[in-house]
PDB file of C-alpha atoms in Angstrom:
ATOM      1  CA  GLU M 289       0.003  -0.008   0.005  1.00 92.00           C
ATOM      2  CA  VAL M 290       1.340   3.431  -0.993  1.00 93.00           C
ATOM      3  CA  GLN M 291       1.539   5.759   2.022  1.00 96.00           C
ATOM      4  CA  LEU M 292       2.812   9.257   2.678  1.00 97.00           C
ATOM      5  CA  VAL M 293       3.098   9.828   6.433  1.00 98.00           C
ATOM      6  CA  GLN M 294       3.731  13.373   7.620  1.00 98.00           C
ATOM      7  CA  SER M 295       5.190  14.552  10.915  1.00 98.00           C
ATOM      8  CA  GLY M 296       2.904  15.759  13.687  1.00 98.00           C
ATOM      9  CA  ALA M 297       1.328  19.092  14.435  1.00 98.00           C
ATOM     10  CA  GLU M 298       3.587  21.951  15.453  1.00 98.00           C
ATOM     11  CA  VAL M 299       3.047  25.038  17.575  1.00 98.00           C
ATOM     12  CA  LYS M 300       5.776  27.695  17.117  1.00 98.00           C
ATOM     13  CA  LYS M 301       6.452  31.327  17.923  1.00 98.00           C
ATOM     14  CA  PRO M 302       7.105  33.994  15.267  1.00 98.00           C
ATOM     15  CA  GLY M 303      10.744  34.038  14.265  1.00 98.00           C
ATOM     16  CA  GLU M 304      11.345  30.373  15.077  1.00 98.00           C
ATOM     17  CA  SER M 305      12.563  27.858  12.512  1.00 98.00           C
ATOM     18  CA  LEU M 306      10.740  24.636  11.566  1.00 98.00           C
ATOM     19  CA  LYS M 307      11.257  21.587   9.420  1.00 98.00           C
ATOM     20  CA  ILE M 308       8.359  19.175   8.738  1.00 98.00           C
ATOM     21  CA  SER M 309       8.673  15.817   7.033  1.00 98.00           C
ATOM     22  CA  CYS M 310       6.860  13.448   4.693  1.00 98.00           C
ATOM     23  CA  LYS M 311       7.910   9.790   4.592  1.00 98.00           C
ATOM     24  CA  GLY M 312       6.953   7.599   1.663  1.00 96.00           C
ATOM     25  CA  SER M 313       6.451   3.868   1.606  1.00 94.00           C
ATOM     26  CA  GLY M 314       5.001   1.191  -0.658  1.00 92.00           C
ATOM     27  CA  TYR M 315       6.461   2.588  -3.854  1.00 90.00           C
ATOM     28  CA  SER M 316       9.737   3.704  -5.411  1.00 90.00           C
ATOM     29  CA  PHE M 317      10.155   7.006  -3.602  1.00 91.00           C
ATOM     30  CA  LYS M 318      12.903   8.337  -5.838  1.00 85.00           C
ATOM     31  CA  ASP M 319      10.702   7.944  -8.984  1.00 87.00           C
ATOM     32  CA  TYR M 320       7.808  10.158  -7.848  1.00 93.00           C
ATOM     33  CA  TRP M 321       7.919  13.908  -7.403  1.00 96.00           C
ATOM     34  CA  ILE M 322       6.893  15.168  -3.946  1.00 97.00           C
ATOM     35  CA  ALA M 323       4.823  18.381  -3.880  1.00 97.00           C
ATOM     36  CA  TRP M 324       4.025  20.582  -0.911  1.00 98.00           C
ATOM     37  CA  VAL M 325       0.598  22.241  -0.756  1.00 98.00           C
ATOM     38  CA  ARG M 326      -0.558  24.878   1.727  1.00 98.00           C
ATOM     39  CA  GLN M 327      -4.112  25.286   2.938  1.00 98.00           C
ATOM     40  CA  MET M 328      -4.683  28.260   5.193  1.00 98.00           C
ATOM     41  CA  PRO M 329      -7.611  28.089   7.614  1.00 97.00           C
ATOM     42  CA  GLY M 330     -10.898  28.060   5.690  1.00 96.00           C
ATOM     43  CA  LYS M 331      -9.105  28.640   2.365  1.00 97.00           C
ATOM     44  CA  GLY M 332      -8.160  26.747  -0.766  1.00 97.00           C
ATOM     45  CA  LEU M 333      -5.182  24.743  -1.850  1.00 97.00           C
ATOM     46  CA  GLU M 334      -1.948  26.556  -2.889  1.00 97.00           C
ATOM     47  CA  TRP M 335       0.919  24.913  -4.707  1.00 97.00           C
ATOM     48  CA  MET M 336       4.203  25.676  -2.941  1.00 97.00           C
ATOM     49  CA  GLY M 337       6.695  23.665  -4.869  1.00 97.00           C
ATOM     50  CA  ILE M 338       7.914  20.216  -5.887  1.00 96.00           C
ATOM     51  CA  ILE M 339      11.027  18.050  -5.643  1.00 96.00           C
ATOM     52  CA  TYR M 340      12.240  14.979  -7.442  1.00 96.00           C
ATOM     53  CA  PRO M 341      13.980  12.900  -4.774  1.00 94.00           C
ATOM     54  CA  GLY M 342      15.976  10.974  -7.372  1.00 92.00           C
ATOM     55  CA  ASP M 343      18.184  14.035  -8.096  1.00 93.00           C
ATOM     56  CA  SER M 344      16.739  16.727  -5.772  1.00 93.00           C
ATOM     57  CA  ASP M 345      15.587  18.799  -8.774  1.00 95.00           C
ATOM     58  CA  THR M 346      13.350  21.403  -7.027  1.00 96.00           C
ATOM     59  CA  ARG M 347      10.868  23.888  -8.504  1.00 96.00           C
ATOM     60  CA  TYR M 348       9.174  26.577  -6.408  1.00 97.00           C
ATOM     61  CA  SER M 349       5.994  28.445  -7.070  1.00 95.00           C
ATOM     62  CA  PRO M 350       6.903  32.110  -7.472  1.00 94.00           C
ATOM     63  CA  SER M 351       4.777  32.964  -4.428  1.00 94.00           C
ATOM     64  CA  PHE M 352       6.860  30.733  -2.211  1.00 97.00           C
ATOM     65  CA  GLN M 353      10.332  31.131  -3.718  1.00 97.00           C
ATOM     66  CA  GLY M 354      12.664  32.353  -1.000  1.00 97.00           C
ATOM     67  CA  GLN M 355      10.085  31.847   1.739  1.00 97.00           C
ATOM     68  CA  VAL M 356      10.589  28.110   2.298  1.00 98.00           C
ATOM     69  CA  THR M 357      13.079  25.397   1.463  1.00 98.00           C
ATOM     70  CA  ILE M 358      12.080  22.008   0.023  1.00 98.00           C
ATOM     71  CA  SER M 359      14.511  19.126   0.330  1.00 98.00           C
ATOM     72  CA  ALA M 360      14.567  15.314   0.257  1.00 97.00           C
ATOM     73  CA  ASP M 361      16.689  12.442   1.475  1.00 96.00           C
ATOM     74  CA  LYS M 362      16.090   9.516  -0.850  1.00 93.00           C
ATOM     75  CA  SER M 363      18.083   7.156   1.405  1.00 94.00           C
ATOM     76  CA  ILE M 364      15.266   7.374   3.996  1.00 95.00           C
ATOM     77  CA  ASN M 365      12.360   8.021   1.578  1.00 96.00           C
ATOM     78  CA  THR M 366      11.651  11.409   3.199  1.00 97.00           C
ATOM     79  CA  ALA M 367      10.912  14.882   1.917  1.00 98.00           C
ATOM     80  CA  TYR M 368      11.022  18.054   3.968  1.00 98.00           C
ATOM     81  CA  LEU M 369       9.554  21.539   4.090  1.00 98.00           C
ATOM     82  CA  GLN M 370      11.549  24.090   6.056  1.00 98.00           C
ATOM     83  CA  TRP M 371      11.177  27.646   7.302  1.00 98.00           C
ATOM     84  CA  ASN M 372      13.991  29.767   8.765  1.00 98.00           C
ATOM     85  CA  SER M 373      11.819  32.380  10.365  1.00 97.00           C
ATOM     86  CA  LEU M 374       8.124  31.693  10.793  1.00 98.00           C
ATOM     87  CA  GLU M 375       5.437  34.324  10.677  1.00 98.00           C
ATOM     88  CA  ALA M 376       1.864  34.220  11.943  1.00 98.00           C
ATOM     89  CA  SER M 377       0.744  34.083   8.311  1.00 97.00           C
ATOM     90  CA  ASP M 378       2.440  30.673   7.968  1.00 98.00           C
ATOM     91  CA  THR M 379      -0.324  29.186  10.116  1.00 98.00           C
ATOM     92  CA  ALA M 380      -1.890  26.568   7.916  1.00 98.00           C
ATOM     93  CA  MET M 381      -2.256  22.892   7.123  1.00 98.00           C
ATOM     94  CA  TYR M 382       0.538  21.605   4.925  1.00 98.00           C
ATOM     95  CA  TYR M 383       0.107  18.560   2.709  1.00 98.00           C
ATOM     96  CA  CYS M 384       2.722  16.568   0.847  1.00 98.00           C
ATOM     97  CA  ALA M 385       1.664  14.710  -2.276  1.00 98.00           C
ATOM     98  CA  GLY M 386       3.260  12.148  -4.569  1.00 96.00           C
ATOM     99  CA  CYS M 387       3.012  13.352  -8.120  1.00 95.00           C
ATOM    100  CA  LYS M 388       3.792  12.195 -11.658  1.00 90.00           C
ATOM    101  CA  ASP M 389       3.202  14.260 -14.803  1.00 81.00           C
ATOM    102  CA  ALA M 390       1.574  16.990 -12.718  1.00 82.00           C
ATOM    103  CA  THR M 391      -0.941  14.463 -11.298  1.00 94.00           C
ATOM    104  CA  CYS M 392      -0.831  13.958  -7.540  1.00 96.00           C
ATOM    105  CA  ASP M 393      -2.099  10.454  -6.817  1.00 93.00           C
ATOM    106  CA  TYR M 394      -1.049  10.086  -3.191  1.00 95.00           C
ATOM    107  CA  TRP M 395      -1.435  12.530  -0.363  1.00 97.00           C
ATOM    108  CA  GLY M 396      -0.187  12.696   3.175  1.00 98.00           C
ATOM    109  CA  GLN M 397      -2.529  13.264   6.090  1.00 98.00           C
ATOM    110  CA  GLY M 398      -1.383  16.856   6.527  1.00 98.00           C
ATOM    111  CA  THR M 399       0.678  18.684   9.131  1.00 98.00           C
ATOM    112  CA  LEU M 400      -0.945  21.552  11.005  1.00 98.00           C
ATOM    113  CA  VAL M 401       1.459  24.370  11.749  1.00 98.00           C
ATOM    114  CA  THR M 402       0.348  27.042  14.155  1.00 98.00           C
ATOM    115  CA  VAL M 403       2.488  30.180  14.602  1.00 98.00           C
ATOM    116  CA  SER M 404       1.473  32.337  17.541  1.00 97.00           C
ATOM    117  CA  SER M 405       3.146  34.480  20.118  1.00 96.00           C
TER     118      SER M 405
ATOM    119  CA  GLN G 296       0.504  33.632 -12.399  1.00 65.00           C
ATOM    120  CA  SER G 297      -2.953  33.781 -10.907  1.00 76.00           C
ATOM    121  CA  ALA G 298      -5.042  30.948  -9.564  1.00 86.00           C
ATOM    122  CA  LEU G 299      -7.408  29.263 -11.945  1.00 95.00           C
ATOM    123  CA  THR G 300     -11.005  30.551 -11.762  1.00 97.00           C
ATOM    124  CA  GLN G 301     -13.767  28.322 -10.388  1.00 98.00           C
ATOM    125  CA  PRO G 302     -17.278  29.192  -9.196  1.00 98.00           C
ATOM    126  CA  ALA G 303     -17.362  29.540  -5.447  1.00 97.00           C
ATOM    127  CA  SER G 304     -20.281  27.192  -5.085  1.00 97.00           C
ATOM    128  CA  VAL G 305     -22.626  24.910  -6.951  1.00 98.00           C
ATOM    129  CA  SER G 306     -25.527  22.887  -5.761  1.00 97.00           C
ATOM    130  CA  GLY G 307     -27.766  20.055  -7.003  1.00 97.00           C
ATOM    131  CA  SER G 308     -30.278  17.562  -5.827  1.00 97.00           C
ATOM    132  CA  PRO G 309     -29.570  13.811  -5.485  1.00 97.00           C
ATOM    133  CA  GLY G 310     -29.691  12.181  -8.940  1.00 97.00           C
ATOM    134  CA  GLN G 311     -29.048  15.378 -10.840  1.00 97.00           C
ATOM    135  CA  SER G 312     -25.898  16.341 -12.774  1.00 98.00           C
ATOM    136  CA  ILE G 313     -23.711  19.364 -12.137  1.00 98.00           C
ATOM    137  CA  THR G 314     -20.702  20.830 -13.876  1.00 98.00           C
ATOM    138  CA  ILE G 315     -17.849  22.810 -12.307  1.00 98.00           C
ATOM    139  CA  SER G 316     -15.789  24.980 -14.596  1.00 98.00           C
ATOM    140  CA  CYS G 317     -12.112  25.874 -14.266  1.00 98.00           C
ATOM    141  CA  THR G 318     -10.931  28.812 -16.385  1.00 97.00           C
ATOM    142  CA  GLY G 319      -7.280  29.420 -16.973  1.00 96.00           C
ATOM    143  CA  THR G 320      -5.236  30.961 -19.740  1.00 94.00           C
ATOM    144  CA  SER G 321      -3.287  29.922 -22.825  1.00 90.00           C
ATOM    145  CA  SER G 322      -0.277  29.553 -20.508  1.00 91.00           C
ATOM    146  CA  ASP G 323      -1.765  26.781 -18.398  1.00 93.00           C
ATOM    147  CA  VAL G 324      -5.115  25.033 -19.080  1.00 93.00           C
ATOM    148  CA  GLY G 325      -5.049  25.994 -22.744  1.00 93.00           C
ATOM    149  CA  SER G 326      -1.539  24.767 -23.408  1.00 92.00           C
ATOM    150  CA  PHE G 327      -1.266  21.476 -21.536  1.00 92.00           C
ATOM    151  CA  ASN G 328      -3.311  18.336 -21.097  1.00 92.00           C
ATOM    152  CA  PHE G 329      -2.291  18.129 -17.410  1.00 95.00           C
ATOM    153  CA  VAL G 330      -5.486  19.263 -15.698  1.00 96.00           C
ATOM    154  CA  SER G 331      -6.515  17.345 -12.620  1.00 97.00           C
ATOM    155  CA  TRP G 332      -9.453  17.563 -10.195  1.00 98.00           C
ATOM    156  CA  TYR G 333      -9.393  16.873  -6.504  1.00 98.00           C
ATOM    157  CA  GLN G 334     -12.205  16.290  -4.028  1.00 98.00           C
ATOM    158  CA  GLN G 335     -11.771  17.345  -0.409  1.00 98.00           C
ATOM    159  CA  HIS G 336     -14.055  16.570   2.461  1.00 98.00           C
ATOM    160  CA  PRO G 337     -13.805  18.588   5.662  1.00 96.00           C
ATOM    161  CA  GLY G 338     -10.732  17.750   7.701  1.00 96.00           C
ATOM    162  CA  LYS G 339      -9.437  15.349   5.080  1.00 97.00           C
ATOM    163  CA  ALA G 340      -6.672  15.346   2.520  1.00 98.00           C
ATOM    164  CA  PRO G 341      -7.535  15.961  -1.125  1.00 98.00           C
ATOM    165  CA  LYS G 342      -8.359  12.950  -3.300  1.00 98.00           C
ATOM    166  CA  LEU G 343      -7.581  12.689  -7.021  1.00 98.00           C
ATOM    167  CA  MET G 344     -10.744  12.346  -9.094  1.00 98.00           C
ATOM    168  CA  ILE G 345      -9.682  13.195 -12.643  1.00 98.00           C
ATOM    169  CA  TYR G 346      -6.236  13.498 -14.255  1.00 97.00           C
ATOM    170  CA  GLU G 347      -4.921  14.570 -17.632  1.00 96.00           C
ATOM    171  CA  GLY G 348      -8.228  16.291 -18.142  1.00 95.00           C
ATOM    172  CA  ILE G 349     -10.366  13.311 -18.872  1.00 96.00           C
ATOM    173  CA  LYS G 350      -8.907  10.192 -17.196  1.00 97.00           C
ATOM    174  CA  ARG G 351     -10.305   8.578 -14.037  1.00 97.00           C
ATOM    175  CA  PRO G 352      -8.092   6.821 -11.501  1.00 96.00           C
ATOM    176  CA  SER G 353      -9.125   3.291 -10.693  1.00 95.00           C
ATOM    177  CA  GLY G 354     -11.637   3.298  -7.861  1.00 95.00           C
ATOM    178  CA  VAL G 355     -13.208   6.605  -8.782  1.00 97.00           C
ATOM    179  CA  SER G 356     -16.845   6.318  -9.809  1.00 97.00           C
ATOM    180  CA  ASN G 357     -17.675   6.685 -13.527  1.00 97.00           C
ATOM    181  CA  ARG G 358     -20.191   9.333 -12.450  1.00 98.00           C
ATOM    182  CA  PHE G 359     -17.208  11.694 -12.500  1.00 98.00           C
ATOM    183  CA  SER G 360     -15.991  12.889 -15.881  1.00 98.00           C
ATOM    184  CA  GLY G 361     -13.696  15.646 -17.155  1.00 98.00           C
ATOM    185  CA  SER G 362     -13.411  17.689 -20.325  1.00 97.00           C
ATOM    186  CA  LYS G 363     -11.592  20.638 -21.736  1.00 96.00           C
ATOM    187  CA  SER G 364     -12.302  23.287 -24.313  1.00 96.00           C
ATOM    188  CA  GLY G 365      -9.775  25.993 -24.973  1.00 96.00           C
ATOM    189  CA  ASN G 366      -8.708  27.588 -21.686  1.00 96.00           C
ATOM    190  CA  THR G 367     -11.566  26.026 -19.702  1.00 97.00           C
ATOM    191  CA  ALA G 368     -11.653  22.620 -18.082  1.00 97.00           C
ATOM    192  CA  SER G 369     -14.796  21.146 -16.619  1.00 98.00           C
ATOM    193  CA  LEU G 370     -15.712  18.456 -14.086  1.00 98.00           C
ATOM    194  CA  THR G 371     -19.152  16.869 -14.454  1.00 98.00           C
ATOM    195  CA  ILE G 372     -20.734  14.741 -11.744  1.00 98.00           C
ATOM    196  CA  SER G 373     -23.781  12.787 -12.799  1.00 98.00           C
ATOM    197  CA  GLY G 374     -26.278  11.047 -10.551  1.00 97.00           C
ATOM    198  CA  LEU G 375     -25.392  13.238  -7.609  1.00 98.00           C
ATOM    199  CA  GLN G 376     -25.128  11.513  -4.267  1.00 97.00           C
ATOM    200  CA  THR G 377     -24.970  13.035  -0.791  1.00 97.00           C
ATOM    201  CA  GLU G 378     -21.383  11.687  -0.413  1.00 97.00           C
ATOM    202  CA  ASP G 379     -20.333  13.928  -3.322  1.00 98.00           C
ATOM    203  CA  GLU G 380     -20.741  16.974  -1.129  1.00 98.00           C
ATOM    204  CA  GLY G 381     -17.463  18.727  -0.452  1.00 98.00           C
ATOM    205  CA  ASP G 382     -14.911  21.028  -2.047  1.00 98.00           C
ATOM    206  CA  TYR G 383     -13.542  20.491  -5.506  1.00 98.00           C
ATOM    207  CA  TYR G 384     -10.285  21.941  -6.860  1.00 98.00           C
ATOM    208  CA  CYS G 385      -8.937  21.973 -10.346  1.00 97.00           C
ATOM    209  CA  CYS G 386      -5.197  22.006 -10.921  1.00 97.00           C
ATOM    210  CA  SER G 387      -3.163  22.693 -14.032  1.00 96.00           C
ATOM    211  CA  TYR G 388       0.481  22.458 -15.042  1.00 94.00           C
ATOM    212  CA  ALA G 389       1.670  25.858 -16.203  1.00 93.00           C
ATOM    213  CA  GLY G 390       5.092  25.195 -17.665  1.00 90.00           C
ATOM    214  CA  GLY G 391       7.498  25.046 -14.677  1.00 84.00           C
ATOM    215  CA  ASN G 392       4.772  25.873 -12.150  1.00 92.00           C
ATOM    216  CA  THR G 393       1.452  24.347 -11.139  1.00 95.00           C
ATOM    217  CA  LEU G 394      -1.733  26.251 -10.307  1.00 96.00           C
ATOM    218  CA  PHE G 395      -4.796  25.388  -8.296  1.00 97.00           C
ATOM    219  CA  GLY G 396      -8.226  26.830  -8.754  1.00 97.00           C
ATOM    220  CA  GLY G 397      -9.829  28.715  -5.890  1.00 97.00           C
ATOM    221  CA  GLY G 398     -12.116  25.760  -5.159  1.00 97.00           C
ATOM    222  CA  THR G 399     -15.812  25.064  -5.528  1.00 98.00           C
ATOM    223  CA  LYS G 400     -18.095  24.061  -2.685  1.00 98.00           C
ATOM    224  CA  LEU G 401     -20.595  21.465  -3.864  1.00 98.00           C
ATOM    225  CA  SER G 402     -23.802  21.159  -1.888  1.00 98.00           C
ATOM    226  CA  VAL G 403     -26.154  18.259  -2.480  1.00 97.00           C
ATOM    227  CA  LEU G 404     -29.517  19.485  -1.293  1.00 91.00           C
TER     228      LEU G 404
END
């Protein structure tokens, strides 16, 4: 069974750093792109960026370029989304998704990030 | 690049058919056959319903169908059921980027 399991909910203060994870199993992790998608409270889905774990080729949406860092470690089938300095506006649910040809077949359960002083 | 345009809400009665539109531009929907549709129920992760504009993943009901004309893609749900209620998002490859629509809330009355 294909699974993407994300790390647990986080509560952080503004200015703090954070790295959340997405671990794949049940398929060849290095052969599927992993996308990160943001969903702010009560809002729609936003594409943040995507990484190919096989060679770490990474593409960012212009809206998120420079705001976050996407990385992956294919040796442990895990992708990451990282912030250096969180803001309150980063409060959202973050999903990872396994994608091929711009089609995301598999989704993680989501990681809720809350940033509050 | 702006989000794709979807109606905020649509509604229908059980057994009826509805169509959700997704309007982009010649730089995204109009140029690529990589339009997908996702269903999301409250508190749940999105689920792929249609990919490459018209294809259905295994396990998705054949009541769901997709189409595209020019810069507009559409999702049609026939024989509406109460379980179809939820939010629907279109998504299109845009040449180096990927865009979501703003989402459409489907109510089955």
